[in-house]
Amino acid sequence: MNIILAGFTSDITENELRQMLSRYVELDALDIIPGDLPEQTVAVLTVEGSSVEAHRAARRLTGLYWHGHSLRAYISLF
């Protein structure tokens, strides 16, 4: 199941994201996709577990204040 994570800037490293996310979800893969503007950078999280667990993680991540920004998490439909 994929979760789209937004709300952070492009200067965040993959290791920093993995470290923060390890408290909320077990990752299979993490892809950072830069946007046209630094604040448009998103991460695609491929997570282990059921749909319910992915939705729970997305709810916990949404609104989380991290590195001076509020994160937004969305469940990918495909």
PDB file of C-alpha atoms in Angstrom, residues 27 30 41 52 56 61 67 71:
ATOM      1  CA  LEU A  27       8.561   0.933   5.186  1.00  0.00           C
ATOM      2  CA  LEU A  30      10.682   5.323   0.102  1.00  0.00           C
ATOM      3  CA  THR A  41       8.461  17.881  -2.797  1.00  0.00           C
ATOM      4  CA  VAL A  52      -6.312  -0.390   7.860  1.00  0.00           C
ATOM      5  CA  ARG A  56      -3.958   4.576  10.617  1.00  0.00           C
ATOM      6  CA  LEU A  61       1.252  11.571  10.064  1.00  0.00           C
ATOM      7  CA  HIS A  67      11.204  20.502  10.763  1.00  0.00           C
ATOM      8  CA  LEU A  71       2.920  17.147   7.134  1.00  0.00           C
TER       9      LEU A  71
END
